[in-house]
C-alpha cells in the first residue's frame, strides 16, 4: 500500500464525531409549532432548511422555507393568514438522512452528495447535532492540500 492510499483509507474510516455541530448550536423547530414560528426561525437563522424534533428530542424530519411557502400557495397569492393554522408536522419532509455518531467519514461523504446536512443521532436515537456538507468538504480539502 502506498502512503497516499494509506492516508486515503485512514480518512475514509475516520469517525465523524469531531465534525459534528452540537445540537445547542443548531436552529430547529418542533412538530407542533405553527408555520409562522418555523418561518421566523428560518429567516432569523438565515438557513434554508432546519431539523424538526419531537418532545423527546428525537429527529422527525426537516423543514425548509420552500415547503412552507408551497403549503400556503393559493391560486393567485400566498395565503399568509394560513401560516398560524398549519403545523410543521403536516408539511415537513419525513424522509431525511441520519447517521450515528460512530459512522465513518466515507458514509458521511456519500450521504452529503445529495443532502446539505445530515442529522446525527446517538445509540438511543436522541438528536446529537448535524454534519454539514461544508465541514465534510473542508476536511477533504485539508487532505488534498497536505
Ligand atoms: P443552507 O441554509 O442552504 O446554507 C448553505 C450554505 O450557506 C451553508 O452550508 C453555509 O456555508 C452558508 N450559510 C447559510 N446560512 C448561513 C449562516 N446563517 N451562517 C453561516 N453560514 C451560512 P453548510 O454550512 O454546509 O450548511 C448546510 C446546510 O445545513 C444549510 O443549508 C442548513 O440547511 C443546515 N445548517 C447548517 N448550520 C446549521 C445550524 N447551525 N442550524 C440549523 N441548520 C443548519
mmCIF file of C-alpha atoms and ligand atoms in Angstrom:
data_model
loop_
_atom_site.group_PDB
_atom_site.id
_atom_site.type_symbol
_atom_site.label_atom_id
_atom_site.label_comp_id
_atom_site.label_asym_id
_atom_site.label_seq_id
_atom_site.Cartn_x
_atom_site.Cartn_y
_atom_site.Cartn_z
ATOM 1 C CA UNK A 1 0.000 0.000 0.000
ATOM 2 C CA UNK A 2 1.388 3.464 -0.923
ATOM 3 C CA UNK A 3 1.490 6.330 1.609
ATOM 4 C CA UNK A 4 -1.240 8.119 -0.390
ATOM 5 C CA UNK A 5 -3.628 5.169 -0.368
ATOM 6 C CA UNK A 6 -2.900 4.578 3.334
ATOM 7 C CA UNK A 7 -3.766 8.236 4.097
ATOM 8 C CA UNK A 8 -6.919 7.946 1.982
ATOM 9 C CA UNK A 9 -8.121 4.821 3.779
ATOM 10 C CA UNK A 10 -7.378 6.489 7.152
ATOM 11 C CA UNK A 11 -9.522 9.476 6.114
ATOM 12 C CA UNK A 12 -12.398 7.302 4.898
ATOM 13 C CA UNK A 13 -12.502 5.144 8.013
ATOM 14 C CA UNK A 14 -12.211 8.141 10.371
ATOM 15 C CA UNK A 15 -15.238 8.681 12.646
ATOM 16 C CA UNK A 16 -17.339 11.819 12.100
ATOM 17 C CA UNK A 17 -17.633 12.821 15.773
ATOM 18 C CA UNK A 18 -15.083 15.696 15.514
ATOM 19 C CA UNK A 19 -17.057 17.339 12.694
ATOM 20 C CA UNK A 20 -20.486 17.438 14.332
ATOM 21 C CA UNK A 21 -22.125 20.826 15.042
ATOM 22 C CA UNK A 22 -23.566 20.275 18.504
ATOM 23 C CA UNK A 23 -27.364 20.448 18.997
ATOM 24 C CA UNK A 24 -27.092 23.625 21.158
ATOM 25 C CA UNK A 25 -25.853 25.480 18.065
ATOM 26 C CA UNK A 26 -28.391 24.028 15.636
ATOM 27 C CA UNK A 27 -31.534 26.036 14.842
ATOM 28 C CA UNK A 28 -34.537 23.697 14.989
ATOM 29 C CA UNK A 29 -38.327 23.603 15.380
ATOM 30 C CA UNK A 30 -40.778 21.140 16.905
ATOM 31 C CA UNK A 31 -43.521 19.060 15.311
ATOM 32 C CA UNK A 32 -46.427 21.044 16.756
ATOM 33 C CA UNK A 33 -45.008 24.519 16.063
ATOM 34 C CA UNK A 34 -47.127 26.598 13.668
ATOM 35 C CA UNK A 35 -45.582 27.504 10.329
ATOM 36 C CA UNK A 36 -45.330 31.212 11.201
ATOM 37 C CA UNK A 37 -42.943 30.284 14.033
ATOM 38 C CA UNK A 38 -40.911 27.978 11.748
ATOM 39 C CA UNK A 39 -40.649 30.692 9.094
ATOM 40 C CA UNK A 40 -39.443 33.160 11.729
ATOM 41 C CA UNK A 41 -36.694 30.749 12.862
ATOM 42 C CA UNK A 42 -35.645 30.055 9.262
ATOM 43 C CA UNK A 43 -35.496 33.754 8.365
ATOM 44 C CA UNK A 44 -33.709 34.768 11.596
ATOM 45 C CA UNK A 45 -31.142 31.947 11.342
ATOM 46 C CA UNK A 46 -30.585 32.521 7.629
ATOM 47 C CA UNK A 47 -30.758 28.785 6.828
ATOM 48 C CA UNK A 48 -32.787 27.253 4.001
ATOM 49 C CA UNK A 49 -33.782 24.151 5.967
ATOM 50 C CA UNK A 50 -33.532 23.041 9.610
ATOM 51 C CA UNK A 51 -34.250 19.858 11.608
ATOM 52 C CA UNK A 52 -37.650 19.117 13.185
ATOM 53 C CA UNK A 53 -37.581 17.467 16.636
ATOM 54 C CA UNK A 54 -40.250 15.879 18.845
ATOM 55 C CA UNK A 55 -40.741 16.415 22.587
ATOM 56 C CA UNK A 56 -38.238 13.621 23.350
ATOM 57 C CA UNK A 57 -35.519 15.407 21.358
ATOM 58 C CA UNK A 58 -35.652 12.909 18.508
ATOM 59 C CA UNK A 59 -35.301 13.954 14.875
ATOM 60 C CA UNK A 60 -38.565 13.548 12.961
ATOM 61 C CA UNK A 61 -37.792 15.415 9.751
ATOM 62 C CA UNK A 62 -36.684 18.714 8.306
ATOM 63 C CA UNK A 63 -38.495 21.809 7.115
ATOM 64 C CA UNK A 64 -37.498 24.381 4.524
ATOM 65 C CA UNK A 65 -38.663 27.846 3.508
ATOM 66 C CA UNK A 66 -39.790 26.381 0.205
ATOM 67 C CA UNK A 67 -42.051 23.756 1.793
ATOM 68 C CA UNK A 68 -43.662 26.442 3.958
ATOM 69 C CA UNK A 69 -44.301 28.821 1.074
ATOM 70 C CA UNK A 70 -45.555 25.998 -1.136
ATOM 71 C CA UNK A 71 -48.093 24.967 1.538
ATOM 72 C CA UNK A 72 -49.736 28.411 1.540
ATOM 73 C CA UNK A 73 -49.673 28.952 -2.209
ATOM 74 C CA UNK A 74 -53.217 29.794 -3.296
ATOM 75 C CA UNK A 75 -54.468 30.195 -6.851
ATOM 76 C CA UNK A 76 -53.471 33.840 -7.103
ATOM 77 C CA UNK A 77 -51.447 34.691 -3.999
ATOM 78 C CA UNK A 78 -49.614 33.428 -0.940
ATOM 79 C CA UNK A 79 -52.261 32.954 1.768
ATOM 80 C CA UNK A 80 -50.095 34.263 4.602
ATOM 81 C CA UNK A 81 -53.002 34.248 7.079
ATOM 82 C CA UNK A 82 -52.946 30.409 6.994
ATOM 83 C CA UNK A 83 -49.409 30.227 8.405
ATOM 84 C CA UNK A 84 -50.627 30.204 12.003
ATOM 85 C CA UNK A 85 -53.122 27.362 11.448
ATOM 86 C CA UNK A 86 -50.795 24.798 9.870
ATOM 87 C CA UNK A 87 -48.292 22.813 11.960
ATOM 88 C CA UNK A 88 -44.729 21.946 10.988
ATOM 89 C CA UNK A 89 -45.615 18.245 11.137
ATOM 90 C CA UNK A 90 -48.063 18.496 8.237
ATOM 91 C CA UNK A 91 -45.628 19.990 5.719
ATOM 92 C CA UNK A 92 -42.167 18.793 6.804
ATOM 93 C CA UNK A 93 -40.115 16.251 4.880
ATOM 94 C CA UNK A 94 -40.078 12.935 6.815
ATOM 95 C CA UNK A 95 -37.507 11.032 4.823
ATOM 96 C CA UNK A 96 -34.184 12.565 5.773
ATOM 97 C CA UNK A 97 -30.656 11.240 6.052
ATOM 98 C CA UNK A 98 -29.406 10.322 9.538
ATOM 99 C CA UNK A 99 -26.213 8.806 10.835
ATOM 100 C CA UNK A 100 -24.981 7.563 14.204
ATOM 101 C CA UNK A 101 -22.115 9.352 15.972
ATOM 102 C CA UNK A 102 -19.729 6.488 15.178
ATOM 103 C CA UNK A 103 -20.458 6.482 11.412
ATOM 104 C CA UNK A 104 -17.420 6.628 9.143
ATOM 105 C CA UNK A 105 -16.350 9.646 7.125
ATOM 106 C CA UNK A 106 -16.832 7.580 3.926
ATOM 107 C CA UNK A 107 -20.528 7.099 4.726
ATOM 108 C CA UNK A 108 -20.966 10.804 5.524
ATOM 109 C CA UNK A 109 -19.218 11.856 2.317
ATOM 110 C CA UNK A 110 -21.515 9.670 0.188
ATOM 111 C CA UNK A 111 -24.640 10.893 2.020
ATOM 112 C CA UNK A 112 -23.644 14.555 1.664
ATOM 113 C CA UNK A 113 -23.674 14.345 -2.148
ATOM 114 C CA UNK A 114 -27.462 14.742 -2.130
ATOM 115 C CA UNK A 115 -28.001 16.441 1.235
ATOM 116 C CA UNK A 116 -26.628 19.787 2.504
ATOM 117 C CA UNK A 117 -26.763 18.476 6.095
ATOM 118 C CA UNK A 118 -27.140 15.148 7.888
ATOM 119 C CA UNK A 119 -28.777 14.702 11.299
ATOM 120 C CA UNK A 120 -26.665 12.791 13.812
ATOM 121 C CA UNK A 121 -28.217 10.580 16.496
ATOM 122 C CA UNK A 122 -26.809 8.687 19.477
ATOM 123 C CA UNK A 123 -27.418 4.997 20.171
ATOM 124 C CA UNK A 124 -30.776 5.871 21.818
ATOM 125 C CA UNK A 125 -31.772 7.861 18.687
ATOM 126 C CA UNK A 126 -31.619 11.191 20.548
ATOM 127 C CA UNK A 127 -30.546 14.181 18.458
ATOM 128 C CA UNK A 128 -26.826 14.961 18.847
ATOM 129 C CA UNK A 129 -26.325 17.603 16.140
ATOM 130 C CA UNK A 130 -25.740 17.948 12.409
ATOM 131 C CA UNK A 131 -22.956 17.328 9.951
ATOM 132 C CA UNK A 132 -22.844 19.910 7.174
ATOM 133 C CA UNK A 133 -21.608 19.475 3.644
ATOM 134 C CA UNK A 134 -19.182 22.359 4.186
ATOM 135 C CA UNK A 135 -17.449 20.670 7.159
ATOM 136 C CA UNK A 136 -17.102 17.468 5.108
ATOM 137 C CA UNK A 137 -15.652 19.367 2.139
ATOM 138 C CA UNK A 138 -13.286 21.300 4.430
ATOM 139 C CA UNK A 139 -11.779 18.025 5.674
ATOM 140 C CA UNK A 140 -11.445 16.649 2.122
ATOM 141 C CA UNK A 141 -9.793 19.926 1.109
ATOM 142 C CA UNK A 142 -7.301 19.701 4.025
ATOM 143 C CA UNK A 143 -6.492 16.141 2.966
ATOM 144 C CA UNK A 144 -5.711 17.182 -0.643
ATOM 145 C CA UNK A 145 -3.706 20.264 0.424
ATOM 146 C CA UNK A 146 -1.401 18.239 2.691
HETATM 147 P P1 LIG B 1 -28.276 26.351 3.674
HETATM 148 O O1 LIG B 1 -29.090 27.116 4.653
HETATM 149 O O2 LIG B 1 -28.820 26.222 2.296
HETATM 150 O O3 LIG B 1 -26.848 27.027 3.636
HETATM 151 C C1 LIG B 1 -25.936 26.741 2.599
HETATM 152 C C2 LIG B 1 -24.574 27.239 2.966
HETATM 153 O O4 LIG B 1 -24.598 28.664 3.072
HETATM 154 C C3 LIG B 1 -24.113 26.737 4.329
HETATM 155 O O5 LIG B 1 -23.520 25.484 4.118
HETATM 156 C C4 LIG B 1 -23.148 27.839 4.750
HETATM 157 O O6 LIG B 1 -21.921 27.681 4.091
HETATM 158 C C5 LIG B 1 -23.805 29.089 4.211
HETATM 159 N N1 LIG B 1 -24.721 29.688 5.208
HETATM 160 C C6 LIG B 1 -26.047 29.818 5.068
HETATM 161 N N2 LIG B 1 -26.590 30.454 6.140
HETATM 162 C C7 LIG B 1 -25.576 30.731 6.987
HETATM 163 C C8 LIG B 1 -25.485 31.370 8.282
HETATM 164 N N3 LIG B 1 -26.559 31.886 8.918
HETATM 165 N N4 LIG B 1 -24.276 31.454 8.872
HETATM 166 C C9 LIG B 1 -23.179 30.942 8.249
HETATM 167 N N5 LIG B 1 -23.203 30.334 7.020
HETATM 168 C C10 LIG B 1 -24.376 30.220 6.393
HETATM 169 P P2 LIG B 1 -23.310 24.474 5.286
HETATM 170 O O7 LIG B 1 -22.617 25.139 6.437
HETATM 171 O O8 LIG B 1 -22.651 23.262 4.702
HETATM 172 O O9 LIG B 1 -24.745 24.073 5.782
HETATM 173 C C11 LIG B 1 -25.532 23.158 5.046
HETATM 174 C C12 LIG B 1 -26.959 23.201 5.493
HETATM 175 O O10 LIG B 1 -27.026 22.755 6.858
HETATM 176 C C13 LIG B 1 -27.542 24.607 5.499
HETATM 177 O O11 LIG B 1 -28.031 24.851 4.199
HETATM 178 C C14 LIG B 1 -28.665 24.471 6.522
HETATM 179 O O12 LIG B 1 -29.809 23.841 5.943
HETATM 180 C C15 LIG B 1 -28.065 23.457 7.540
HETATM 181 N N6 LIG B 1 -27.415 24.137 8.693
HETATM 182 C C16 LIG B 1 -26.113 24.487 8.797
HETATM 183 N N7 LIG B 1 -25.834 25.012 10.021
HETATM 184 C C17 LIG B 1 -26.999 24.984 10.716
HETATM 185 C C18 LIG B 1 -27.386 25.391 12.052
HETATM 186 N N8 LIG B 1 -26.490 25.952 12.935
HETATM 187 N N9 LIG B 1 -28.681 25.242 12.405
HETATM 188 C C19 LIG B 1 -29.585 24.684 11.552
HETATM 189 N N10 LIG B 1 -29.283 24.258 10.289
HETATM 190 C C20 LIG B 1 -28.019 24.431 9.875
#
